[in-house]
Amino acid sequence: MKPSDKALVPFVSVDHMMQLIHHIGVQDMLRGLAGYIEDDFKRWERFDKTPRIASHSAEGVIELMPTSDGETYGFKYVNGHPKNMAEGLQTVTAFGLLADVDTGYPVLLTEMTMLTALRTAATSAVVARALAPKGAKTMAMIGNGAQSEFQSIAMQAIAGVSEVRLYDIDPAATAKCAANLAGSGLKVTACKTAEDAIEGAQILTTCTADKAYATILTDNMVGAGVHINAIGGDCPGKTEIAPAILKRGDIFVEYPPQTRIEGDIQQLADDHPVTEIWQVLSGQAQGRTSDKQITIFDSVGFAIEDFSALRFVRDRIEGTPYFHPLDLLADPNDPRDLYGMLNRAHP
Ligand code: NAD
């Protein structure tokens, strides 16, 4: 006997996710995600929140990121393994699930490697739109790996950026990023040093991967009146920004209990002042207050952004062929007769 339609859960594979992104268009998908993320940041207080549950090893980390708004529950499984890239594997790979709180039944299972890159970029751009200096047009993109094109295109689609200046310690990564961005409408400049990349840029994005206290931006490199979008310092012992810059700037974070463990601010005292970005987006706290100010988004990636992305995908796959119905839920004739269901399936 075949399971009834009621018991089937939509599953979005990597292939289907890519088809969905092309169907919607990368820029429109980033704008759509940004809208869902901004909506959820504005109702931040309604969510269950917990720092992600991390399992660290010498080479990386595997994390679970759960949250719920009382009606819907979501989680993401994600890893971060900087050494993977050298072995031809992804640094970050993920999948996620959305469930109905009322019944506990899953309503969506999806790949989230692509989706994480999109939601991270959309979040960066939502924050840059709120905090970057007025009229910011040029972004330095330091670290030209898997996230970098998404970061660049989101800043173009959402935050008004028209030029990106690329730098990576590996010139092949910069060449790849520049080639992928050709035809995007962005002016793309490949740079030989990080100093060169930040020349004339009002938004400085750091998106490198190294399980170390790295210093991608040193104090003398950063002048007044810029917005720093710090993406790669997202794990204990893994940072990108010199503490002196953090002390000169105003720091904006997603969820302080998680960012204090994982973000660049792990280098600062536990009580160093930070502003929660949801408060800026909902008008409860000030963002940029002067042209000279250095604003820093110490991004680590929070469960609510994944929840927003999962909601977006659930809504957008409806009526499309971009999912498989997955037989994930037991469906006995009598809910107490699970054994009977096993008998039912006897060949
Ligand atoms: P990736 O491995 O594909 O790319 C990282 C790039 O950084 C590589 O090209 C590498 O050569 C370059 N790099 C390393 N050290 C450098 C240095 N000192 N200067 C310049 N470039 C350097 O990784 P990815 O998937 O693009 O992810 C980048 C980072 O973003 C990772 O640290 C990842 O954990 C983090 N990340 C954060 C979030 C978030 O929400 N904040 C989400 C996804 C990924």
PDB file of N, CA and C in Angstrom, residues 290-335:
ATOM      1  N   SER A 290      26.623  58.907  12.758  1.00  0.00           N
ATOM      2  CA  SER A 290      27.458  59.961  12.168  1.00  0.00           C
ATOM      3  C   SER A 290      28.208  59.426  10.953  1.00  0.00           C
ATOM      4  N   ASP A 291      28.619  60.342  10.075  1.00  0.00           N
ATOM      5  CA  ASP A 291      29.352  59.956   8.860  1.00  0.00           C
ATOM      6  C   ASP A 291      30.714  59.343   9.191  1.00  0.00           C
ATOM      7  N   LYS A 292      31.262  59.721  10.336  1.00  0.00           N
ATOM      8  CA  LYS A 292      32.623  59.297  10.705  1.00  0.00           C
ATOM      9  C   LYS A 292      32.647  57.938  11.409  1.00  0.00           C
ATOM     10  N   GLN A 293      31.483  57.519  11.851  1.00  0.00           N
ATOM     11  CA  GLN A 293      31.381  56.300  12.658  1.00  0.00           C
ATOM     12  C   GLN A 293      31.817  55.049  11.884  1.00  0.00           C
ATOM     13  N   ILE A 294      32.474  54.136  12.592  1.00  0.00           N
ATOM     14  CA  ILE A 294      32.723  52.798  12.020  1.00  0.00           C
ATOM     15  C   ILE A 294      31.635  51.879  12.578  1.00  0.00           C
ATOM     16  N   THR A 295      30.800  51.333  11.698  1.00  0.00           N
ATOM     17  CA  THR A 295      29.816  50.347  12.154  1.00  0.00           C
ATOM     18  C   THR A 295      30.331  48.964  11.785  1.00  0.00           C
ATOM     19  N   ILE A 296      30.134  48.017  12.693  1.00  0.00           N
ATOM     20  CA  ILE A 296      30.629  46.649  12.466  1.00  0.00           C
ATOM     21  C   ILE A 296      29.486  45.668  12.684  1.00  0.00           C
ATOM     22  N   PHE A 297      29.168  44.902  11.632  1.00  0.00           N
ATOM     23  CA  PHE A 297      28.213  43.809  11.806  1.00  0.00           C
ATOM     24  C   PHE A 297      29.031  42.547  12.062  1.00  0.00           C
ATOM     25  N   ASP A 298      29.037  42.112  13.315  1.00  0.00           N
ATOM     26  CA  ASP A 298      29.792  40.908  13.701  1.00  0.00           C
ATOM     27  C   ASP A 298      28.877  39.704  13.470  1.00  0.00           C
ATOM     28  N   SER A 299      28.765  39.302  12.201  1.00  0.00           N
ATOM     29  CA  SER A 299      27.820  38.235  11.822  1.00  0.00           C
ATOM     30  C   SER A 299      28.362  36.856  12.175  1.00  0.00           C
ATOM     31  N   VAL A 300      27.507  36.040  12.771  1.00  0.00           N
ATOM     32  CA  VAL A 300      27.867  34.627  12.960  1.00  0.00           C
ATOM     33  C   VAL A 300      26.830  33.706  12.300  1.00  0.00           C
ATOM     34  N   GLY A 301      25.677  34.283  11.973  1.00  0.00           N
ATOM     35  CA  GLY A 301      24.592  33.475  11.408  1.00  0.00           C
ATOM     36  C   GLY A 301      23.724  32.950  12.529  1.00  0.00           C
ATOM     37  N   PHE A 302      22.442  33.356  12.549  1.00  0.00           N
ATOM     38  CA  PHE A 302      21.573  32.920  13.647  1.00  0.00           C
ATOM     39  C   PHE A 302      20.379  32.133  13.119  1.00  0.00           C
ATOM     40  N   ALA A 303      19.860  31.247  13.983  1.00  0.00           N
ATOM     41  CA  ALA A 303      18.790  30.314  13.598  1.00  0.00           C
ATOM     42  C   ALA A 303      17.581  31.008  12.972  1.00  0.00           C
ATOM     43  N   ILE A 304      17.268  32.230  13.415  1.00  0.00           N
ATOM     44  CA  ILE A 304      16.065  32.898  12.891  1.00  0.00           C
ATOM     45  C   ILE A 304      16.231  33.213  11.399  1.00  0.00           C
ATOM     46  N   GLU A 305      17.468  33.498  10.953  1.00  0.00           N
ATOM     47  CA  GLU A 305      17.697  33.742   9.513  1.00  0.00           C
ATOM     48  C   GLU A 305      17.409  32.465   8.704  1.00  0.00           C
ATOM     49  N   ASP A 306      17.774  31.321   9.276  1.00  0.00           N
ATOM     50  CA  ASP A 306      17.487  30.055   8.587  1.00  0.00           C
ATOM     51  C   ASP A 306      15.985  29.782   8.572  1.00  0.00           C
ATOM     52  N   PHE A 307      15.346  30.094   9.687  1.00  0.00           N
ATOM     53  CA  PHE A 307      13.887  29.939   9.797  1.00  0.00           C
ATOM     54  C   PHE A 307      13.207  30.777   8.711  1.00  0.00           C
ATOM     55  N   SER A 308      13.676  32.022   8.536  1.00  0.00           N
ATOM     56  CA  SER A 308      13.110  32.897   7.498  1.00  0.00           C
ATOM     57  C   SER A 308      13.304  32.268   6.123  1.00  0.00           C
ATOM     58  N   ALA A 309      14.506  31.737   5.891  1.00  0.00           N
ATOM     59  CA  ALA A 309      14.816  31.143   4.587  1.00  0.00           C
ATOM     60  C   ALA A 309      13.959  29.898   4.350  1.00  0.00           C
ATOM     61  N   LEU A 310      13.767  29.104   5.396  1.00  0.00           N
ATOM     62  CA  LEU A 310      12.925  27.907   5.268  1.00  0.00           C
ATOM     63  C   LEU A 310      11.476  28.307   4.964  1.00  0.00           C
ATOM     64  N   ARG A 311      10.991  29.335   5.634  1.00  0.00           N
ATOM     65  CA  ARG A 311       9.625  29.823   5.363  1.00  0.00           C
ATOM     66  C   ARG A 311       9.495  30.274   3.916  1.00  0.00           C
ATOM     67  N   PHE A 312      10.522  30.994   3.456  1.00  0.00           N
ATOM     68  CA  PHE A 312      10.498  31.498   2.085  1.00  0.00           C
ATOM     69  C   PHE A 312      10.392  30.332   1.087  1.00  0.00           C
ATOM     70  N   VAL A 313      11.226  29.313   1.309  1.00  0.00           N
ATOM     71  CA  VAL A 313      11.229  28.161   0.384  1.00  0.00           C
ATOM     72  C   VAL A 313       9.890  27.429   0.446  1.00  0.00           C
ATOM     73  N   ARG A 314       9.382  27.223   1.668  1.00  0.00           N
ATOM     74  CA  ARG A 314       8.072  26.548   1.794  1.00  0.00           C
ATOM     75  C   ARG A 314       7.021  27.291   0.972  1.00  0.00           C
ATOM     76  N   ASP A 315       7.006  28.620   1.083  1.00  0.00           N
ATOM     77  CA  ASP A 315       5.987  29.398   0.366  1.00  0.00           C
ATOM     78  C   ASP A 315       6.207  29.384  -1.148  1.00  0.00           C
ATOM     79  N   ARG A 316       7.486  29.382  -1.560  1.00  0.00           N
ATOM     80  CA  ARG A 316       7.761  29.543  -2.988  1.00  0.00           C
ATOM     81  C   ARG A 316       7.745  28.245  -3.791  1.00  0.00           C
ATOM     82  N   ILE A 317       7.837  27.077  -3.123  1.00  0.00           N
ATOM     83  CA  ILE A 317       7.794  25.826  -3.918  1.00  0.00           C
ATOM     84  C   ILE A 317       6.358  25.422  -4.242  1.00  0.00           C
ATOM     85  N   GLU A 318       5.402  26.003  -3.549  1.00  0.00           N
ATOM     86  CA  GLU A 318       4.004  25.642  -3.784  1.00  0.00           C
ATOM     87  C   GLU A 318       3.645  25.841  -5.245  1.00  0.00           C
ATOM     88  N   GLY A 319       3.077  24.832  -5.838  1.00  0.00           N
ATOM     89  CA  GLY A 319       2.662  24.931  -7.239  1.00  0.00           C
ATOM     90  C   GLY A 319       3.806  24.805  -8.227  1.00  0.00           C
ATOM     91  N   THR A 320       5.011  24.503  -7.763  1.00  0.00           N
ATOM     92  CA  THR A 320       6.148  24.310  -8.677  1.00  0.00           C
ATOM     93  C   THR A 320       6.533  22.821  -8.695  1.00  0.00           C
ATOM     94  N   PRO A 321       7.345  22.422  -9.673  1.00  0.00           N
ATOM     95  CA  PRO A 321       7.819  21.026  -9.673  1.00  0.00           C
ATOM     96  C   PRO A 321       9.140  20.872  -8.916  1.00  0.00           C
ATOM     97  N   TYR A 322       9.544  21.893  -8.111  1.00  0.00           N
ATOM     98  CA  TYR A 322      10.894  21.891  -7.551  1.00  0.00           C
ATOM     99  C   TYR A 322      11.006  21.222  -6.181  1.00  0.00           C
ATOM    100  N   PHE A 323      10.302  20.100  -6.010  1.00  0.00           N
ATOM    101  CA  PHE A 323      10.470  19.292  -4.791  1.00  0.00           C
ATOM    102  C   PHE A 323      10.023  17.859  -5.054  1.00  0.00           C
ATOM    103  N   HIS A 324      10.540  16.950  -4.200  1.00  0.00           N
ATOM    104  CA  HIS A 324      10.076  15.565  -4.234  1.00  0.00           C
ATOM    105  C   HIS A 324       9.167  15.356  -3.019  1.00  0.00           C
ATOM    106  N   PRO A 325       8.031  14.657  -3.187  1.00  0.00           N
ATOM    107  CA  PRO A 325       7.258  14.293  -1.991  1.00  0.00           C
ATOM    108  C   PRO A 325       7.994  13.154  -1.276  1.00  0.00           C
ATOM    109  N   LEU A 326       8.309  13.358  -0.016  1.00  0.00           N
ATOM    110  CA  LEU A 326       9.165  12.404   0.706  1.00  0.00           C
ATOM    111  C   LEU A 326       8.337  11.608   1.712  1.00  0.00           C
ATOM    112  N   ASP A 327       8.523  10.305   1.684  1.00  0.00           N
ATOM    113  CA  ASP A 327       7.801   9.417   2.608  1.00  0.00           C
ATOM    114  C   ASP A 327       8.565   9.385   3.935  1.00  0.00           C
ATOM    115  N   LEU A 328       8.360  10.426   4.762  1.00  0.00           N
ATOM    116  CA  LEU A 328       9.137  10.604   5.988  1.00  0.00           C
ATOM    117  C   LEU A 328       8.323  10.266   7.231  1.00  0.00           C
ATOM    118  N   LEU A 329       6.992  10.218   7.083  1.00  0.00           N
ATOM    119  CA  LEU A 329       6.138  10.091   8.258  1.00  0.00           C
ATOM    120  C   LEU A 329       5.395   8.761   8.251  1.00  0.00           C
ATOM    121  N   ALA A 330       5.410   8.108   9.396  1.00  0.00           N
ATOM    122  CA  ALA A 330       4.642   6.863   9.523  1.00  0.00           C
ATOM    123  C   ALA A 330       3.153   7.184   9.389  1.00  0.00           C
ATOM    124  N   ASP A 331       2.398   6.262   8.776  1.00  0.00           N
ATOM    125  CA  ASP A 331       0.986   6.537   8.482  1.00  0.00           C
ATOM    126  C   ASP A 331       0.141   5.275   8.705  1.00  0.00           C
ATOM    127  N   PRO A 332       0.145   4.759   9.948  1.00  0.00           N
ATOM    128  CA  PRO A 332      -0.652   3.539  10.188  1.00  0.00           C
ATOM    129  C   PRO A 332      -2.144   3.812  10.061  1.00  0.00           C
ATOM    130  N   ASN A 333      -2.925   2.772   9.781  1.00  0.00           N
ATOM    131  CA  ASN A 333      -4.382   2.951   9.667  1.00  0.00           C
ATOM    132  C   ASN A 333      -4.952   3.416  11.003  1.00  0.00           C
ATOM    133  N   ASP A 334      -4.426   2.841  12.090  1.00  0.00           N
ATOM    134  CA  ASP A 334      -4.798   3.260  13.448  1.00  0.00           C
ATOM    135  C   ASP A 334      -3.515   3.814  14.080  1.00  0.00           C
ATOM    136  N   PRO A 335      -3.533   5.070  14.594  1.00  0.00           N
ATOM    137  CA  PRO A 335      -2.290   5.683  15.082  1.00  0.00           C
ATOM    138  C   PRO A 335      -1.539   4.827  16.107  1.00  0.00           C
TER     139      PRO A 335
END
